[in-house]
Short mmCIF file of C-alpha atoms (C1' of nucleotides) in Angstrom, two decimals:
data_model
loop_
_atom_site.label_atom_id
_atom_site.label_comp_id
_atom_site.label_asym_id
_atom_site.label_seq_id
_atom_site.Cartn_x
_atom_site.Cartn_y
_atom_site.Cartn_z
CA MET G 1 9.51 14.16 -43.34
CA THR G 2 6.39 15.98 -42.48
CA GLU G 3 4.96 18.41 -44.92
CA ARG G 4 4.75 21.05 -42.16
CA LYS G 5 8.57 20.84 -41.58
CA LEU G 6 9.41 20.62 -45.36
CA SER G 7 7.48 23.82 -46.07
CA SER G 8 9.98 26.00 -44.40
CA THR G 9 12.71 24.64 -46.48
CA ASN G 10 10.77 25.08 -49.63
CA TYR G 11 10.03 28.69 -48.77
CA ARG G 12 13.53 29.68 -48.35
CA ASN G 13 14.43 28.42 -51.80
CA GLN G 14 11.37 29.93 -53.26
CA SER G 15 10.64 26.66 -54.90
CA PHE G 16 7.12 26.26 -53.74
CA LEU G 17 5.69 29.62 -53.09
CA GLU G 18 2.29 28.29 -52.07
CA GLU G 19 3.74 26.82 -49.07
CA LYS G 20 4.20 29.38 -46.19
CA CYS G 21 7.60 29.91 -44.58
CA THR G 22 6.21 30.20 -41.07
CA LEU G 23 9.00 28.52 -38.80
CA ASN G 24 11.93 29.85 -40.60
CA GLU G 25 10.27 33.20 -41.09
CA LEU G 26 9.62 33.40 -37.39
CA LEU G 27 13.28 32.24 -36.58
CA ASP G 28 14.61 34.88 -38.89
CA LEU G 29 12.46 37.49 -37.10
CA VAL G 30 13.28 36.62 -33.53
CA SER G 31 16.95 36.19 -34.23
CA LYS G 32 17.36 39.65 -35.43
CA ARG G 33 19.59 41.69 -33.22
CA TRP G 34 17.76 43.29 -30.31
CA PHE G 35 14.51 41.78 -31.38
CA THR G 36 13.87 39.70 -28.22
CA ASP G 37 15.43 42.43 -26.15
CA VAL G 38 12.86 45.00 -27.39
CA LEU G 39 10.10 42.40 -26.85
CA PHE G 40 11.01 41.63 -23.27
CA CYS G 41 11.60 45.23 -22.55
CA ILE G 42 8.07 46.13 -23.62
CA GLU G 43 6.69 43.26 -21.68
CA GLU G 44 8.34 44.58 -18.54
CA GLY G 45 6.67 47.87 -18.94
CA HIS G 46 9.09 50.03 -20.80
CA ASN G 47 6.44 51.24 -23.19
CA ARG G 48 7.99 54.19 -24.85
CA PHE G 49 10.72 54.73 -27.51
CA LYS G 50 13.08 56.60 -25.20
CA LEU G 51 12.36 54.25 -22.27
CA ILE G 52 13.26 51.28 -24.37
CA LYS G 53 16.40 53.04 -25.81
CA ASP G 54 17.55 54.02 -22.24
CA GLU G 55 17.09 50.39 -20.99
CA LEU G 56 18.95 48.88 -23.91
CA LYS G 57 21.54 51.40 -23.83
CA TYR G 58 23.56 50.34 -26.82
CA ILE G 59 20.77 50.00 -29.20
CA SER G 60 20.77 52.47 -32.24
CA ASP G 61 17.71 54.59 -33.05
CA THR G 62 17.70 52.91 -36.53
CA ILE G 63 17.57 49.53 -35.27
CA LEU G 64 15.06 50.24 -32.36
CA SER G 65 12.79 51.92 -35.03
CA ASP G 66 12.93 48.95 -37.31
CA ARG G 67 12.28 46.37 -34.56
CA LEU G 68 9.27 48.30 -33.34
CA LYS G 69 7.86 48.32 -36.85
CA LEU G 70 8.45 44.65 -37.23
CA LEU G 71 6.87 43.83 -33.80
CA GLU G 72 3.86 45.98 -34.94
CA LYS G 73 3.62 44.43 -38.40
CA TYR G 74 3.49 40.92 -36.99
CA GLN G 75 0.98 42.25 -34.45
CA LEU G 76 3.04 41.33 -31.41
CA ILE G 77 2.71 44.80 -30.07
CA THR G 78 0.35 47.67 -30.38
CA ARG G 79 1.36 51.16 -31.16
CA THR G 80 -0.69 53.98 -29.70
CA GLU G 81 -0.07 57.55 -30.80
CA PHE G 82 -1.26 60.49 -28.74
CA ASP G 83 -1.87 63.82 -30.36
CA GLU G 84 0.40 65.91 -28.19
CA ILE G 85 3.48 68.17 -28.46
CA PRO G 86 6.00 66.81 -27.94
CA PRO G 87 5.02 63.54 -29.59
CA LYS G 88 3.91 60.63 -27.32
CA VAL G 89 3.73 57.16 -28.38
CA GLU G 90 3.03 53.99 -26.27
CA TYR G 91 3.74 50.47 -27.02
CA ALA G 92 2.25 47.38 -25.51
CA LEU G 93 2.28 43.72 -26.12
CA THR G 94 -0.78 41.92 -27.59
CA GLU G 95 -1.80 38.32 -26.79
CA LYS G 96 0.39 37.02 -29.42
CA GLY G 97 3.26 38.87 -28.18
CA GLU G 98 2.70 37.44 -24.60
CA GLU G 99 2.48 34.05 -26.23
CA LEU G 100 5.76 34.51 -28.11
CA SER G 101 7.46 35.66 -24.96
CA THR G 102 6.44 32.60 -23.22
CA LEU G 103 7.77 30.56 -26.05
CA LEU G 104 11.00 32.30 -25.84
CA ASP G 105 11.19 31.69 -22.19
CA SER G 106 11.17 28.02 -22.79
CA MET G 107 13.75 28.58 -25.38
CA CYS G 108 15.94 30.46 -22.91
CA GLU G 109 15.57 27.73 -20.37
CA PHE G 110 16.76 25.22 -22.78
CA SER G 111 19.74 27.39 -23.98
CA GLU G 112 20.79 27.77 -20.29
CA MET G 113 21.04 23.98 -20.18
CA LEU G 114 22.62 23.59 -23.68
CA ILE G 115 25.18 26.44 -23.96
CA PRO G 116 27.18 27.12 -20.71
CA GLN G 117 29.36 24.13 -20.88
CA LEU G 118 30.73 25.03 -24.19
CA HIS G 119 32.34 28.16 -22.80
CA SER G 120 33.85 26.51 -19.74
CA MET P 1 13.74 43.35 -16.50
CA THR P 2 15.11 40.10 -15.22
CA GLU P 3 18.90 39.32 -15.06
CA ARG P 4 18.17 36.29 -17.15
CA LYS P 5 16.82 38.22 -20.04
CA LEU P 6 19.22 41.19 -19.70
CA SER P 7 22.20 38.81 -20.05
CA SER P 8 21.69 38.03 -23.72
CA THR P 9 21.72 41.73 -24.44
CA ASN P 10 25.00 42.31 -22.69
CA TYR P 11 26.53 39.37 -24.30
CA ARG P 12 25.86 40.69 -27.73
CA ASN P 13 27.55 43.84 -26.81
CA GLN P 14 30.50 42.18 -25.19
CA SER P 15 29.83 44.52 -22.23
CA PHE P 16 29.65 41.68 -19.53
CA LEU P 17 31.45 38.78 -20.60
CA GLU P 18 30.87 36.90 -17.49
CA GLU P 19 27.21 36.59 -18.30
CA LYS P 20 26.34 33.87 -20.73
CA CYS P 21 24.56 34.51 -23.98
CA THR P 22 22.39 31.59 -24.00
CA LEU P 23 19.14 32.66 -25.47
CA ASN P 24 20.64 34.96 -28.26
CA GLU P 25 23.30 32.32 -28.99
CA LEU P 26 20.66 29.70 -29.43
CA LEU P 27 18.56 31.81 -31.59
CA ASP P 28 21.50 32.71 -33.69
CA LEU P 29 22.29 29.09 -34.06
CA VAL P 30 18.91 27.76 -35.12
CA SER P 31 18.09 30.61 -37.31
CA LYS P 32 21.08 29.84 -39.57
CA ARG P 33 19.98 28.86 -42.91
CA TRP P 34 19.16 25.09 -43.34
CA PHE P 35 19.95 24.52 -39.59
CA THR P 36 16.43 23.31 -38.65
CA ASP P 37 16.05 21.56 -41.81
CA VAL P 38 19.18 19.44 -41.14
CA LEU P 39 18.02 18.76 -37.65
CA PHE P 40 14.59 17.67 -38.73
CA CYS P 41 16.12 15.68 -41.53
CA ILE P 42 18.26 13.58 -39.17
CA GLU P 43 15.42 13.22 -36.68
CA GLU P 44 13.33 11.54 -39.45
CA GLY P 45 16.07 9.01 -40.20
CA HIS P 46 18.23 10.51 -43.13
CA ASN P 47 21.21 9.78 -41.16
CA ARG P 48 24.09 10.25 -43.68
CA PHE P 49 25.78 13.08 -45.50
CA LYS P 50 24.36 12.08 -48.92
CA LEU P 51 20.88 11.16 -47.64
CA ILE P 52 20.55 14.63 -46.10
CA LYS P 53 21.92 16.40 -48.99
CA ASP P 54 19.55 14.47 -51.51
CA GLU P 55 16.61 15.36 -49.25
CA LEU P 56 17.37 18.96 -49.00
CA LYS P 57 18.34 19.15 -52.59
CA TYR P 58 19.30 22.86 -52.73
CA ILE P 59 21.72 22.78 -49.92
CA SER P 60 25.51 23.19 -50.61
CA ASP P 61 28.22 20.79 -49.43
CA THR P 62 29.84 23.67 -47.44
CA ILE P 63 26.69 24.54 -45.51
CA LEU P 64 25.73 21.05 -44.79
CA SER P 65 29.19 20.31 -43.52
CA ASP P 66 29.10 23.51 -41.37
CA ARG P 67 25.74 22.68 -39.93
CA LEU P 68 26.52 19.20 -39.07
CA LYS P 69 29.64 20.37 -37.32
CA LEU P 70 27.61 23.03 -35.38
CA LEU P 71 24.92 20.31 -34.38
CA GLU P 72 27.71 18.12 -33.07
CA LYS P 73 29.41 20.99 -31.36
CA TYR P 74 26.45 21.68 -29.31
CA GLN P 75 25.81 17.93 -28.83
CA LEU P 76 22.51 17.94 -30.60
CA ILE P 77 23.59 15.12 -32.77
CA THR P 78 26.28 12.30 -32.60
CA ARG P 79 28.65 11.60 -35.46
CA THR P 80 29.77 7.91 -35.83
CA GLU P 81 32.53 7.12 -38.22
CA PHE P 82 32.93 3.67 -39.60
CA ASP P 83 36.29 2.59 -40.68
CA GLU P 84 35.43 1.51 -44.26
CA ILE P 85 36.28 2.38 -47.82
CA PRO P 86 34.44 4.27 -49.12
CA PRO P 87 33.89 6.34 -45.91
CA LYS P 88 30.62 5.86 -43.91
CA VAL P 89 29.49 8.22 -41.38
CA GLU P 90 26.11 8.16 -39.56
CA TYR P 91 24.45 10.96 -37.60
CA ALA P 92 21.70 10.60 -34.97
CA LEU P 93 19.91 13.03 -32.63
CA THR P 94 20.94 13.12 -29.00
CA GLU P 95 18.32 13.64 -26.34
CA LYS P 96 19.14 17.30 -26.28
CA GLY P 97 18.54 17.22 -30.05
CA GLU P 98 15.13 15.74 -29.48
CA GLU P 99 14.35 18.32 -27.03
CA LEU P 100 15.24 21.18 -29.32
CA SER P 101 13.19 19.57 -32.03
CA THR P 102 10.25 19.49 -29.74
CA LEU P 103 10.76 23.22 -28.77
CA LEU P 104 10.88 24.07 -32.42
CA ASP P 105 7.76 22.06 -33.14
CA SER P 106 6.04 24.46 -30.69
CA MET P 107 7.60 27.50 -32.36
CA CYS P 108 6.37 26.02 -35.79
CA GLU P 109 2.86 25.77 -34.58
CA PHE P 110 2.98 29.29 -33.25
CA SER P 111 4.38 30.62 -36.50
CA GLU P 112 1.58 28.93 -38.46
CA MET P 113 -0.86 30.91 -36.33
CA LEU P 114 1.08 34.18 -36.68
CA ILE P 115 2.44 34.32 -40.12
CA PRO P 116 -0.06 33.30 -42.89
CA GLN P 117 -2.32 36.32 -42.61
CA LEU P 118 0.46 38.62 -43.42
CA HIS P 119 1.02 37.15 -46.79
CA SER P 120 -2.67 37.08 -47.94
"C1'" DC Z 1 10.17 62.93 -28.13
"C1'" DA Z 2 10.09 59.83 -31.82
"C1'" DG Z 3 11.62 58.90 -35.16
"C1'" DT Z 4 14.11 59.04 -40.81
"C1'" DA Z 5 17.95 59.43 -44.23
"C1'" DT Z 6 22.61 58.02 -45.68
"C1'" DC Z 7 26.48 55.82 -45.95
"C1'" DC Z 8 29.70 52.14 -44.92
"C1'" DC Z 9 31.38 47.54 -43.41
"C1'" DC Z 10 31.45 42.95 -42.35
"C1'" DC Z 11 30.31 38.22 -42.64
"C1'" DA Z 12 26.99 34.50 -43.65
"C1'" DC Z 13 25.97 32.25 -47.58
"C1'" DG Z 14 26.62 30.07 -51.84
"C1'" DA Z 15 29.07 28.44 -56.25
"C1'" DT Z 16 32.94 26.09 -57.74
"C1'" DA Z 17 36.81 23.08 -57.52
"C1'" DC Z 18 39.32 19.77 -55.30
"C1'" DT Z 19 40.64 15.43 -52.00
"C1'" DG Z 20 41.46 11.06 -48.93
"C1'" DC T 1 31.32 8.76 -49.87
"C1'" DA T 2 32.15 12.52 -47.06
"C1'" DG T 3 33.84 16.14 -46.89
"C1'" DT T 4 37.70 20.78 -47.42
"C1'" DA T 5 39.60 25.30 -49.55
"C1'" DT T 6 38.88 29.46 -52.02
"C1'" DC T 7 36.63 33.39 -53.56
"C1'" DG T 8 32.62 36.69 -54.48
"C1'" DT T 9 28.49 39.19 -53.18
"C1'" DG T 10 24.24 40.79 -50.81
"C1'" DG T 11 22.05 42.43 -46.94
"C1'" DG T 12 21.77 43.08 -41.99
"C1'" DG T 13 23.71 46.06 -38.66
"C1'" DG T 14 25.65 50.41 -36.92
"C1'" DA T 15 27.38 55.41 -36.84
"C1'" DT T 16 26.03 59.80 -37.81
"C1'" DA T 17 23.29 63.59 -39.13
"C1'" DC T 18 18.90 65.50 -39.57
"C1'" DT T 19 13.36 66.51 -38.77
"C1'" DG T 20 8.25 67.45 -37.41
#
DNA sequence: CAGTATCCCCCACGATACTG
DNA sequence: CAGTATCGTGGGGGATACTG
């Protein structure tokens, strides 16, 4: 087993803190509920809190807020605050965000091949 | 937003059951603890229950058993039972399993670019 | 408009014990 | 060797109420 792949295991067990999580950390991130939806939503131009909330109509404020923070923390989106009343904030994908979106598209394609037959 | 991407959202909210989950179902799957580790472990030739358990030394029987079942259910691995005493079972990746492993390699590479700076 | 603060619930995970 | 059965808990997720 390669070191690269082992590292993710070690991280999760806090056995070898020097090693970075990377893959598992990324998977934990993108598998959080609504995470990919918010990402795709911003990619398609819904660039404000309310616009995203309306588009993903069942998402809660709490979760949307959290997911936006995470996306920003990992530098997948930028957050631009305008000094206006009422408040105005705009979100946009970064290059890394675009790259992740592309990767998720591949995953999506694969999943469409893998999953459907199980539900038939 | 494309239908393809929306469908995952709808699935999770059980709003439109006709639509398949696919992406989110796949992400839920691969983000389960130890899932990718077991997949990679089998890919690298550790093809029996005990071999995997020894390689991933902190995994519990319960979880390993569950992950193997899931991998088999999604036809990512095959399970071959030999009629011997003591029992002997061998696991091997399918083509779909290999394909998923390749996809995860891309994700891993991306994660190594994305994550490390956050922990420094 | 763009969020925070609280409280609550459920289930994935894990530890332990057991079996054909 | 290759698992299953059972039980306990921690944290992610969601509903609701509130704020600058």
